[in-house]
Tab-separated table of C-alpha atoms in Angstrom:
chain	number	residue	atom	x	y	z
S	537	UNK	CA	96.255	76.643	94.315
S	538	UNK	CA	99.377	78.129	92.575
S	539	UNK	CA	102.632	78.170	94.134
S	540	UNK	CA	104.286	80.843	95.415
S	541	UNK	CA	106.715	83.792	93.734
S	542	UNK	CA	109.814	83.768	95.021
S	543	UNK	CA	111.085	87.508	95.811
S	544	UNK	CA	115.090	87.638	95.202
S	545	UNK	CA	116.411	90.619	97.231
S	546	UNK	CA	119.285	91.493	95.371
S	547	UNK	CA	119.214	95.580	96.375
S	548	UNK	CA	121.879	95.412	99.349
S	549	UNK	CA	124.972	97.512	98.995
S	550	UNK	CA	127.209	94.649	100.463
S	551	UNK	CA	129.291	96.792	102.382
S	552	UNK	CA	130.479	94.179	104.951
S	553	UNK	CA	131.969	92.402	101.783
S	554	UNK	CA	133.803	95.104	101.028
S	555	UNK	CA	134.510	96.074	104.583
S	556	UNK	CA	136.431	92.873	104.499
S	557	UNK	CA	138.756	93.561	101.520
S	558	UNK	CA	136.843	92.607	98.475
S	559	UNK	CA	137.252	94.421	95.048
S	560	UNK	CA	133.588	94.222	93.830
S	561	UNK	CA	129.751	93.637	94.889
S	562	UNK	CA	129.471	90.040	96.580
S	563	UNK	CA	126.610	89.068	93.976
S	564	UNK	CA	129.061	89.841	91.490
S	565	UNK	CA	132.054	88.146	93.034
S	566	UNK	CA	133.412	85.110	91.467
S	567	UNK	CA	132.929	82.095	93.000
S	568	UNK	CA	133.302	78.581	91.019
S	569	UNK	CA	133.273	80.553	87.755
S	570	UNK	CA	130.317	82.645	87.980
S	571	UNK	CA	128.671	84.920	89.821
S	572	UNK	CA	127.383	84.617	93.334
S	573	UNK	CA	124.226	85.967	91.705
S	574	UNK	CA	123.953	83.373	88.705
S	575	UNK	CA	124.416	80.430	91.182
S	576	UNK	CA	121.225	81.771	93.071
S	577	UNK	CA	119.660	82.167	89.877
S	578	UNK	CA	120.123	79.044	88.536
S	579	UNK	CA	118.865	77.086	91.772
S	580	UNK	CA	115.853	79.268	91.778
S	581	UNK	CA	115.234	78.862	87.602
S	582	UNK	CA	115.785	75.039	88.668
S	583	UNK	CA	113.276	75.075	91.297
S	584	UNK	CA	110.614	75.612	88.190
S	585	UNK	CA	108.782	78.614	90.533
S	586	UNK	CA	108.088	82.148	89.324
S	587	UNK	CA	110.528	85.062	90.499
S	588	UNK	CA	111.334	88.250	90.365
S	589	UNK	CA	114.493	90.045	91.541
S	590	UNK	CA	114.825	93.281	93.035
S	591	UNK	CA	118.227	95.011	92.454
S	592	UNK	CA	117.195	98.750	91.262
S	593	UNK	CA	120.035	100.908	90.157
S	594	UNK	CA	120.993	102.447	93.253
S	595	UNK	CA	119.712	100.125	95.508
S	596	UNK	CA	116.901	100.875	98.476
S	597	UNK	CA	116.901	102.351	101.846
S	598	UNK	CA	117.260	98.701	103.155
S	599	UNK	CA	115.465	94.799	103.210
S	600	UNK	CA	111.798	96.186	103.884
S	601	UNK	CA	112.227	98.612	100.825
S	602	UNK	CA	113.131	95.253	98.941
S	603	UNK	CA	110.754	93.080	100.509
S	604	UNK	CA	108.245	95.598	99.658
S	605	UNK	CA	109.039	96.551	95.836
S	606	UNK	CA	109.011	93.048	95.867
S	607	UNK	CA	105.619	92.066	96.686
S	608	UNK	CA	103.829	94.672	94.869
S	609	UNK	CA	105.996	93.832	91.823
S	610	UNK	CA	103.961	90.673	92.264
S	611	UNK	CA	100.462	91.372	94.034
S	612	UNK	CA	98.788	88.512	91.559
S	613	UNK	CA	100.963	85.656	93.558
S	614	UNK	CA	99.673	83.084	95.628
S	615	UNK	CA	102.014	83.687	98.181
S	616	UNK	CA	105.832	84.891	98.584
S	617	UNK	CA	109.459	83.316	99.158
S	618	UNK	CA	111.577	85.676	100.553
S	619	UNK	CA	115.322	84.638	99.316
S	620	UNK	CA	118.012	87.061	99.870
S	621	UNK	CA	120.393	86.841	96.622
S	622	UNK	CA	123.741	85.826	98.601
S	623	UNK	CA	122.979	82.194	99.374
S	624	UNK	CA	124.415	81.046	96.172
S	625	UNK	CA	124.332	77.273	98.036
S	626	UNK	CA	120.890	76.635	98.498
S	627	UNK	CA	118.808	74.040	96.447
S	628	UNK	CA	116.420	73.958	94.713
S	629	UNK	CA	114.780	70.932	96.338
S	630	UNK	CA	114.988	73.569	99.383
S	631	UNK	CA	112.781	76.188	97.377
S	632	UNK	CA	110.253	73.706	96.476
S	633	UNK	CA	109.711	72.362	99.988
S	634	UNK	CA	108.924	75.957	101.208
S	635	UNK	CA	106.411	76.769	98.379
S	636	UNK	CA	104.554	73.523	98.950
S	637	UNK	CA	104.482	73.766	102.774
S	638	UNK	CA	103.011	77.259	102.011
S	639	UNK	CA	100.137	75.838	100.338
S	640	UNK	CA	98.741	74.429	103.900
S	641	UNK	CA	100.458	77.139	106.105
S	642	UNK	CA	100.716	81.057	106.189
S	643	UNK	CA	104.058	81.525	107.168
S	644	UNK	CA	106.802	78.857	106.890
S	645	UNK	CA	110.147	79.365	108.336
S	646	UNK	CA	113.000	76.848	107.267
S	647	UNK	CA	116.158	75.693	109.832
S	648	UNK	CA	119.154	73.919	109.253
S	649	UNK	CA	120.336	72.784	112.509
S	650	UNK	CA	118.525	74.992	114.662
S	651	UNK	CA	119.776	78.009	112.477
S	652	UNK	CA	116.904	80.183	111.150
S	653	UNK	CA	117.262	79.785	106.828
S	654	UNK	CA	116.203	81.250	103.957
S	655	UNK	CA	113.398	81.381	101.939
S	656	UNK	CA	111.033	82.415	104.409
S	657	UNK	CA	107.803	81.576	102.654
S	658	UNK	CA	104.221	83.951	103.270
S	659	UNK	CA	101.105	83.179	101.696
S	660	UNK	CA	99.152	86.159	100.345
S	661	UNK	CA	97.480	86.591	103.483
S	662	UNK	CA	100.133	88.800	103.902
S	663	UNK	CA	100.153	90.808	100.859
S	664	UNK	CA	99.319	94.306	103.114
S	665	UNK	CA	101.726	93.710	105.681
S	666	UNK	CA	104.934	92.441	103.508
S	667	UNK	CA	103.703	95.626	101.198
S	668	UNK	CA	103.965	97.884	103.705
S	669	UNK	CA	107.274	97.345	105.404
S	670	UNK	CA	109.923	99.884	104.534
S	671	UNK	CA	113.633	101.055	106.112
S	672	UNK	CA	116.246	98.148	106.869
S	673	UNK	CA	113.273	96.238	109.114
S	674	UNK	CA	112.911	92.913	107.356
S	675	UNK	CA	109.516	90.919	107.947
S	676	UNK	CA	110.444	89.327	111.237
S	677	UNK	CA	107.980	91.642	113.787
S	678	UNK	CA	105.522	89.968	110.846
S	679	UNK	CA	106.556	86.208	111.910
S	680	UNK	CA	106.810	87.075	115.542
S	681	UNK	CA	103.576	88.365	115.648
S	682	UNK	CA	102.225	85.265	113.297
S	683	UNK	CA	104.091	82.954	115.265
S	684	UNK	CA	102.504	84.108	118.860
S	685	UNK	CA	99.050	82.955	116.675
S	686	UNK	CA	100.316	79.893	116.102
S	687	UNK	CA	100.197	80.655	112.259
S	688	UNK	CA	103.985	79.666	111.148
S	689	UNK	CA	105.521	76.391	110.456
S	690	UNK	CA	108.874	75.984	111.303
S	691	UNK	CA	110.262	73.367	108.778
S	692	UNK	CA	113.960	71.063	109.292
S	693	UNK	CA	115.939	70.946	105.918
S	694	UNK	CA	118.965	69.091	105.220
S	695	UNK	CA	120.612	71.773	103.093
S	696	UNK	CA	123.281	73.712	104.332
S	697	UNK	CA	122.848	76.098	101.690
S	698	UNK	CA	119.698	77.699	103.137
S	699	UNK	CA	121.772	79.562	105.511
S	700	UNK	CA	125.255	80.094	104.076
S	701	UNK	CA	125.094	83.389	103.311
S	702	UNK	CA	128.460	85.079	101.588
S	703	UNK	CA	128.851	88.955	103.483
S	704	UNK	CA	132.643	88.274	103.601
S	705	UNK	CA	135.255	87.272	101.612
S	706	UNK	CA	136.049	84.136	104.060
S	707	UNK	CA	132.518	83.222	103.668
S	708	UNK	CA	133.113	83.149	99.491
S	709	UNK	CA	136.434	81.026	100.146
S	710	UNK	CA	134.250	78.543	101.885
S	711	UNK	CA	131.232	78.318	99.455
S	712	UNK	CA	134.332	77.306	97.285
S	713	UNK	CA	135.584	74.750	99.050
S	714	UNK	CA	132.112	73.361	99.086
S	715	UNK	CA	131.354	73.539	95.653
S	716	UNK	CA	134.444	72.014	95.100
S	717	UNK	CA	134.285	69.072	97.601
């Protein structure tokens, strides 16, 4: 079986990082020289799986839009990792443990000390339902519903990453001070 795509929702307007005095986009900020965007990039390029990023000019009427454009961007894949694009932290290690947990489970939902993470992986069971969402409703009435089945894993990592998300400029002060640590 083929591993998964991962889906890079990059289509947010980041208004809470602006809301908190920032000058420019948070995928854009700076943070340890590049881009909060090409850090995400490059753990993702290192995790050697397939992606595709969704940041259309204009951005969408919120994460189901993304989710969505996502998924049918990629209908071939053999399932989907869900990754929003301001977790410039996470590694890659992380990615890969998701995609091959998906290969023997339909919906796998990583935690970092008890904290719900990111990538939330689906297997292509769920190629209708991810499809069809739309507005700023995410996929989680999709892993509630899975979960009351019995059909999601919920998988421990050890990296911090998976849920340090940057939606302020405090949070981007403190992704540098870990980088830099």
């Amino acid at each position: 079986m083929s591993l998964p795509t991962v889906i890079i929702l990059a289509a947010g307007k980041g208004e809470r990082f602006l809301a908190s005095g920032a000058t420019t986009h948070k995928l854009d900020a700076r943070l340890a020289g590049k881009t909060v965007l090409s850090h995400l990039l490059q753990a993702v390029q290192l995790s050697g799986l397939k992606w595709h990023l969704v940041r259309p000019e204009g951005g969408t009427g919120g994460i189901g839009d993304s989710i969505a454009i996502g998924v049918r961007a990629t209908s071939d894949a053999a399932g989907w990792l869900i990754l929003p694009a301001d977790l410039p932290l996470i590694k890659p290690a992380s990615l890969q443990r998701v995609a091959d947990a998906l290969r023997e489970n339909l919906i796998v939902v990583p935690h970092y000390r008890q904290q719900q993470g990111h990538p939330v992986g689906f297997s292509r069971e769920y190629l209708t339902s991810l499809s069809a969402l739309s507005g700023d409703i995410g996929a989680r009435e999709i892993v509630r519903d899975a979960r009351q089945r019995g059909n999601v894993l919920d998988m421990a990592l050890t990296d911090a990453g998976a849920v340090r998300d940057i939606d302020q400029l405090s949070d981007l002060r403190l992704a540098q001070r870990w980088l830099t640590r």
